[in-house]
Short mmCIF file of C-alpha atoms in Angstrom, two decimals:
data_model
loop_
_atom_site.label_atom_id
_atom_site.label_comp_id
_atom_site.label_asym_id
_atom_site.label_seq_id
_atom_site.Cartn_x
_atom_site.Cartn_y
_atom_site.Cartn_z
CA THR A 1 99.49 -104.11 56.64
CA THR A 2 99.81 -104.49 60.37
CA LYS A 3 98.59 -101.58 62.81
CA GLU A 4 100.54 -100.78 66.14
CA ASP A 5 97.78 -102.68 68.07
CA GLY A 6 98.57 -105.78 65.98
CA GLN A 7 95.24 -105.64 63.78
CA VAL A 8 96.05 -107.11 60.26
CA VAL A 9 94.47 -104.87 57.66
CA GLN A 10 94.42 -105.51 53.93
CA SER A 11 95.45 -102.80 51.71
CA LEU A 12 94.47 -102.33 48.20
CA LYS A 13 96.69 -100.63 45.35
CA ILE A 14 94.79 -99.47 42.37
CA GLU A 15 97.03 -99.18 39.32
CA ALA A 16 95.91 -96.71 36.49
CA PRO A 17 97.46 -95.80 33.14
CA SER A 18 99.18 -92.50 32.52
CA MET A 19 97.76 -91.08 29.43
CA THR A 20 99.72 -88.96 26.96
CA GLU A 21 98.36 -85.94 25.18
CA GLU A 22 98.15 -88.18 22.09
CA ASP A 23 96.06 -90.75 24.11
CA GLN A 24 93.51 -88.05 25.24
CA TYR A 25 93.33 -85.68 22.37
CA GLY A 26 94.67 -87.26 19.05
CA TYR A 27 92.39 -87.84 16.20
CA VAL A 28 93.94 -90.91 15.17
CA MET A 29 95.04 -94.16 16.90
CA PRO A 30 98.50 -93.90 18.54
CA GLU A 31 101.02 -96.24 16.65
CA ARG A 32 101.79 -98.08 19.93
CA TYR A 33 97.99 -99.50 20.03
CA ARG A 34 97.92 -100.22 16.24
CA CYS A 35 98.41 -104.17 16.29
CA ASP A 36 95.84 -104.58 19.20
CA SER A 37 93.52 -102.10 17.26
CA CYS A 38 93.66 -104.49 14.29
CA LYS A 39 92.87 -107.63 16.38
CA ALA A 40 89.89 -105.86 17.94
CA VAL A 41 88.54 -105.06 14.28
CA MET A 42 89.01 -108.51 13.08
CA PHE A 43 87.30 -109.85 16.21
CA HIS A 44 84.03 -107.67 15.75
CA LEU A 45 84.00 -107.89 11.99
CA ASP A 46 83.92 -111.93 12.20
CA ALA A 47 81.38 -111.64 15.11
CA GLY A 48 79.05 -109.46 13.04
CA LEU A 49 79.34 -111.72 9.95
CA ARG A 50 78.87 -114.81 11.82
CA LYS A 51 75.42 -113.45 13.39
CA ARG A 52 74.22 -112.66 9.60
CA GLN A 53 75.81 -115.75 7.81
CA PRO A 54 73.33 -118.48 6.98
CA LYS A 55 74.70 -121.91 6.54
CA SER A 56 73.00 -122.81 3.15
CA ARG A 57 74.20 -119.67 1.09
CA ARG A 58 76.79 -116.95 0.83
CA LEU A 59 75.73 -113.44 1.88
CA LYS A 60 74.64 -110.95 -0.79
CA GLN A 61 76.91 -107.88 -1.50
CA TRP A 62 74.32 -105.49 0.21
CA GLU A 63 73.82 -107.84 3.09
CA TYR A 64 77.82 -108.00 4.15
CA THR A 65 78.34 -104.43 3.42
CA ASP A 66 75.54 -103.49 6.03
CA VAL A 67 77.38 -105.58 8.35
CA PHE A 68 80.61 -103.89 7.89
CA ASP A 69 78.79 -100.37 7.92
CA ASP A 70 77.22 -101.25 11.31
CA VAL A 71 80.19 -102.86 13.04
CA CYS A 72 82.40 -99.93 12.14
CA LYS A 73 79.79 -97.53 13.28
CA THR A 74 78.78 -98.98 16.47
CA GLY A 75 80.61 -102.16 17.39
CA PHE A 76 83.57 -100.67 19.41
CA GLU A 77 81.96 -99.52 22.73
CA GLY A 78 83.58 -100.44 26.00
CA TYR A 79 87.45 -99.88 24.91
CA GLY A 80 90.17 -97.94 26.47
CA ILE A 81 93.65 -98.20 27.81
CA LYS A 82 94.72 -100.36 30.81
CA LEU A 83 98.02 -100.63 32.70
CA ILE A 84 99.25 -104.17 31.91
CA ASP A 85 102.70 -105.39 32.98
CA GLY A 86 103.80 -101.67 33.85
CA GLU A 87 102.68 -100.57 30.29
CA ASN A 88 99.63 -98.99 28.70
CA ALA A 89 97.77 -101.38 26.55
CA LEU A 90 94.52 -101.28 24.66
CA SER A 91 91.77 -102.93 26.45
CA GLY A 92 88.23 -104.20 25.49
CA PRO A 93 86.08 -106.96 24.66
CA GLY A 94 87.85 -108.37 21.65
CA LEU A 95 91.13 -108.26 23.53
CA PRO A 96 91.24 -111.07 26.04
CA ARG A 97 94.53 -110.87 28.17
CA ASP A 98 96.10 -112.60 31.15
CA GLU A 99 95.37 -110.03 33.70
CA SER A 100 96.54 -111.68 36.73
CA LEU A 101 97.51 -109.24 39.38
CA ALA A 102 99.46 -109.20 42.63
CA PRO A 103 97.42 -109.82 45.79
CA GLY A 104 96.06 -106.58 47.19
CA SER A 105 96.41 -104.89 43.87
CA GLY A 106 93.85 -103.87 41.31
CA ALA A 107 93.71 -102.23 37.70
CA ILE A 108 91.25 -99.67 36.15
CA GLN A 109 90.59 -99.03 32.57
CA MET A 110 90.59 -95.32 31.22
CA SER A 111 87.87 -95.09 28.53
CA SER A 112 86.39 -92.53 26.53
CA GLU A 113 84.31 -92.18 23.15
CA SER A 114 87.50 -91.21 21.41
CA TRP A 115 88.77 -94.80 21.57
CA SER A 116 85.33 -96.15 19.95
CA LYS A 117 85.81 -93.52 17.27
CA ARG A 118 89.43 -94.31 16.48
CA LEU A 119 88.62 -97.84 16.19
CA GLY A 120 85.76 -97.42 14.02
CA GLU A 121 87.88 -95.34 11.65
CA ILE A 122 90.47 -98.09 11.61
CA CYS A 123 87.54 -100.62 10.82
CA ARG A 124 86.21 -98.40 7.89
CA LYS A 125 89.75 -98.01 6.49
CA THR A 126 90.63 -101.64 6.71
CA VAL A 127 87.44 -102.83 5.00
CA TYR A 128 86.99 -100.38 2.16
CA GLU A 129 90.68 -99.20 1.56
CA GLU A 130 93.05 -101.96 2.69
CA LEU A 131 91.40 -105.19 2.16
CA GLY A 132 88.12 -104.26 0.14
CA GLU A 133 84.66 -105.23 0.85
CA GLU A 134 84.36 -108.31 -1.26
CA GLU A 135 87.91 -109.49 -0.09
CA THR A 136 86.98 -109.24 3.37
CA TYR A 137 84.03 -111.34 3.11
CA GLU A 138 85.97 -113.86 0.97
CA TYR A 139 88.51 -114.21 3.78
CA PHE A 140 85.68 -114.90 6.29
CA TYR A 141 83.53 -117.15 4.31
CA SER A 142 86.35 -119.24 2.95
CA LYS A 143 86.98 -120.48 6.61
CA PHE A 144 83.33 -120.31 7.57
CA THR A 145 81.85 -123.77 8.94
CA GLY A 146 78.96 -122.70 11.06
CA SER A 147 80.68 -123.79 14.31
CA ASP A 148 81.73 -121.46 17.15
CA GLU A 149 85.33 -122.61 16.82
CA ALA A 150 85.95 -121.60 13.26
CA VAL A 151 87.32 -117.94 13.03
CA GLY A 152 86.87 -116.52 9.44
CA LEU A 153 88.47 -113.26 10.11
CA SER A 154 91.51 -113.74 12.59
CA GLU A 155 94.40 -111.59 13.98
CA GLY A 156 96.54 -113.66 11.51
CA LEU A 157 95.55 -110.99 8.91
CA CYS A 158 97.05 -108.29 11.06
CA ARG A 159 100.46 -109.90 10.77
CA THR A 160 100.20 -110.75 7.04
CA GLU A 161 97.89 -108.98 4.68
CA LEU A 162 97.72 -105.73 6.96
CA ARG A 163 101.09 -105.87 8.63
CA GLN A 164 100.04 -104.23 11.79
CA CYS A 165 101.59 -106.67 14.06
CA THR A 166 105.15 -108.03 14.02
CA ALA A 167 105.90 -111.41 14.71
CA GLY A 168 108.69 -112.58 17.44
CA PRO A 169 109.63 -110.79 20.64
CA LYS A 170 109.71 -106.97 21.05
CA PRO A 171 112.94 -105.50 20.76
CA PRO A 172 114.80 -104.33 23.68
CA LYS A 173 114.53 -100.77 24.59
CA ALA A 174 117.44 -98.79 23.48
CA THR A 175 119.51 -97.22 26.51
CA GLU A 176 119.29 -93.50 26.35
CA GLU A 177 122.50 -91.59 26.43
CA PRO A 178 122.65 -88.57 28.77
CA ALA A 179 121.80 -85.58 26.80
CA LYS A 180 124.72 -82.91 26.22
CA GLU A 181 124.12 -79.37 27.45
CA GLU A 182 123.78 -77.04 24.57
CA LYS A 183 124.31 -73.32 24.83
CA PRO A 184 121.21 -71.58 23.65
CA LYS A 185 121.70 -70.12 20.10
CA LYS A 186 121.52 -66.26 19.41
CA GLY A 187 117.90 -65.76 18.58
CA ALA A 188 116.60 -68.91 19.72
CA GLY A 189 113.75 -67.48 21.97
CA LYS A 190 112.40 -65.55 18.81
CA ASP A 191 112.48 -68.81 16.78
CA LYS A 192 110.70 -70.70 19.64
CA ALA A 193 107.79 -68.01 19.64
CA LYS A 194 107.58 -68.31 15.88
CA ASP A 195 107.29 -72.14 15.98
CA LYS A 196 104.72 -71.90 18.83
CA ALA A 197 102.53 -69.25 16.93
CA LYS A 198 102.88 -71.48 13.74
CA ALA A 199 101.72 -74.60 15.43
CA GLU A 200 98.87 -72.75 17.05
CA LYS A 201 97.86 -71.49 13.77
CA LYS A 202 98.08 -74.85 12.47
CA LYS A 203 95.90 -76.42 15.34
CA ALA A 204 93.25 -73.85 14.92
CA LYS A 205 92.99 -74.35 11.26
CA ALA A 206 92.53 -77.97 11.88
CA GLU A 207 89.92 -77.46 14.51
CA LYS A 208 88.03 -75.15 12.10
CA GLU A 209 88.19 -77.69 9.14
CA LYS A 210 87.08 -80.47 11.63
CA ALA A 211 84.16 -78.31 12.85
CA LYS A 212 83.12 -77.73 8.97
CA ALA A 213 83.26 -81.50 8.34
CA GLU A 214 81.12 -82.36 11.24
CA LYS A 215 78.50 -79.62 10.20
CA ALA A 216 78.56 -81.01 6.84
CA LYS A 217 78.12 -84.55 8.14
CA LYS A 218 74.98 -83.48 10.52
CA ALA A 219 73.25 -81.66 7.58
CA ALA A 220 73.77 -84.81 5.31
CA GLU A 221 72.38 -87.12 8.20
CA LEU A 222 69.18 -84.66 8.67
CA ALA A 223 68.64 -84.68 4.90
CA ARG A 224 68.72 -88.46 4.81
CA ASP A 225 66.27 -88.85 7.79
CA ARG A 226 64.06 -86.45 6.05
CA GLY A 227 64.03 -88.46 2.73
CA GLY A 228 66.73 -86.71 0.91
CA GLY A 229 70.44 -87.23 0.95
CA ALA A 230 73.79 -85.62 0.94
CA ALA A 231 73.08 -84.28 -2.55
CA ALA A 232 69.65 -82.98 -1.52
CA ALA A 233 71.28 -80.92 1.13
CA GLY A 234 73.39 -79.11 -1.50
CA LEU A 235 76.47 -80.72 -0.26
CA LYS A 236 79.92 -81.60 -2.17
CA ILE A 237 80.07 -85.41 -1.94
CA ASP A 238 82.20 -88.22 -3.56
CA ALA A 239 80.93 -90.78 -5.84
CA GLU A 240 80.24 -93.40 -3.36
CA THR A 241 78.21 -91.16 -1.07
CA PHE A 242 76.13 -90.11 -4.12
CA LEU A 243 75.56 -93.84 -5.05
CA ARG A 244 74.55 -94.83 -1.68
CA ASP A 245 72.14 -91.99 -1.39
CA LEU A 246 70.68 -92.51 -4.81
CA ALA A 247 70.01 -96.32 -4.09
CA ALA A 248 68.29 -95.30 -0.83
CA ARG A 249 66.02 -92.88 -2.75
CA HIS A 250 65.42 -95.61 -5.35
CA GLY A 251 64.14 -97.81 -2.55
CA HIS A 252 67.22 -100.22 -2.55
CA ALA A 253 69.96 -101.07 0.13
CA PRO A 254 72.39 -98.21 0.48
CA GLY A 255 75.37 -100.33 -1.00
CA GLU A 256 73.38 -101.82 -3.87
CA TYR A 257 74.76 -99.25 -6.51
CA ALA A 258 78.33 -99.17 -4.95
CA GLY A 259 79.30 -102.73 -5.04
CA VAL A 260 82.08 -104.07 -7.28
CA ARG A 261 81.18 -105.01 -10.81
CA THR A 262 82.98 -105.67 -14.16
CA GLU A 263 83.24 -102.98 -16.92
CA ALA A 264 80.21 -104.29 -18.68
CA GLU A 265 77.90 -104.73 -15.45
CA TRP A 266 79.04 -101.25 -14.51
CA GLU A 267 77.93 -99.82 -18.16
CA LYS A 268 74.61 -101.43 -17.64
CA THR A 269 74.02 -100.38 -14.16
CA ILE A 270 74.71 -96.66 -15.07
CA VAL A 271 72.43 -97.00 -17.89
CA ALA A 272 69.79 -98.07 -15.82
CA ILE A 273 70.43 -95.60 -13.08
CA ALA A 274 70.47 -92.87 -15.83
CA GLY A 275 66.93 -94.01 -17.11
CA ARG A 276 65.51 -93.64 -13.48
CA ILE A 277 67.03 -90.27 -12.81
CA PHE A 278 65.57 -89.24 -16.30
CA GLY A 279 62.21 -90.54 -15.61
CA ALA A 280 62.01 -88.91 -12.41
CA LYS A 281 63.03 -85.57 -13.78
CA SER A 282 60.55 -86.02 -16.48
CA GLU A 283 57.57 -86.39 -14.01
CA LEU A 284 58.52 -83.02 -12.30
#
């Protein structure tokens, strides 16, 4: 930019993403960021396993389960959205991009705790529901060579097994036809008010359930810190949580009782657990 007196002054244009209501307040990751979310999860799971993986042996089940738990809980700091090529895109440590900017321009990343929580939830769902703990580790270990170049868990899984990313160029944007003017229907205002009231009631119910879940979670964590568990706090829990708490009370790693076993191994494990519980009750 040139001033009236002929002095040249460089101006800086900062580009920031325009966040939608879903970006700011949604509980789940918006669909448009699902592919990049999967890539970020694979990056951090691979990095976490690589730090713990010895070259001489496989990790034990409780060892790689601890890695998964730790990564999904604390591994996604520094994520947010940034304006890239005119569109909002997920940005963070596991998503390297070509961020070449025009001279005199800059871009900022809009980050918040909600992005870390959403990625953590995707991480847990990927490991424990979609792939499975043992299978996730097998994908990693089958390609692990001990070198920095080897990638055990890669973004390729996001395209094949998980189907979160589509191959090939993006489809062209559909051209929008001009909307036709419609005459308001009789009673439309009353229906709109009813819909709004119903939506507000549904939102209030969701917020109440979320607060209840948070309260139960804090109570379980407090009980666990004091040497008990979710069961000791008098909470309703699922089988996996019970087995993890029980393993901790018996002096084992949390994942020791909740792993994958054959039917015969499960019967043997359950009998052993029952014996320990009966013995503890008898001492009281």
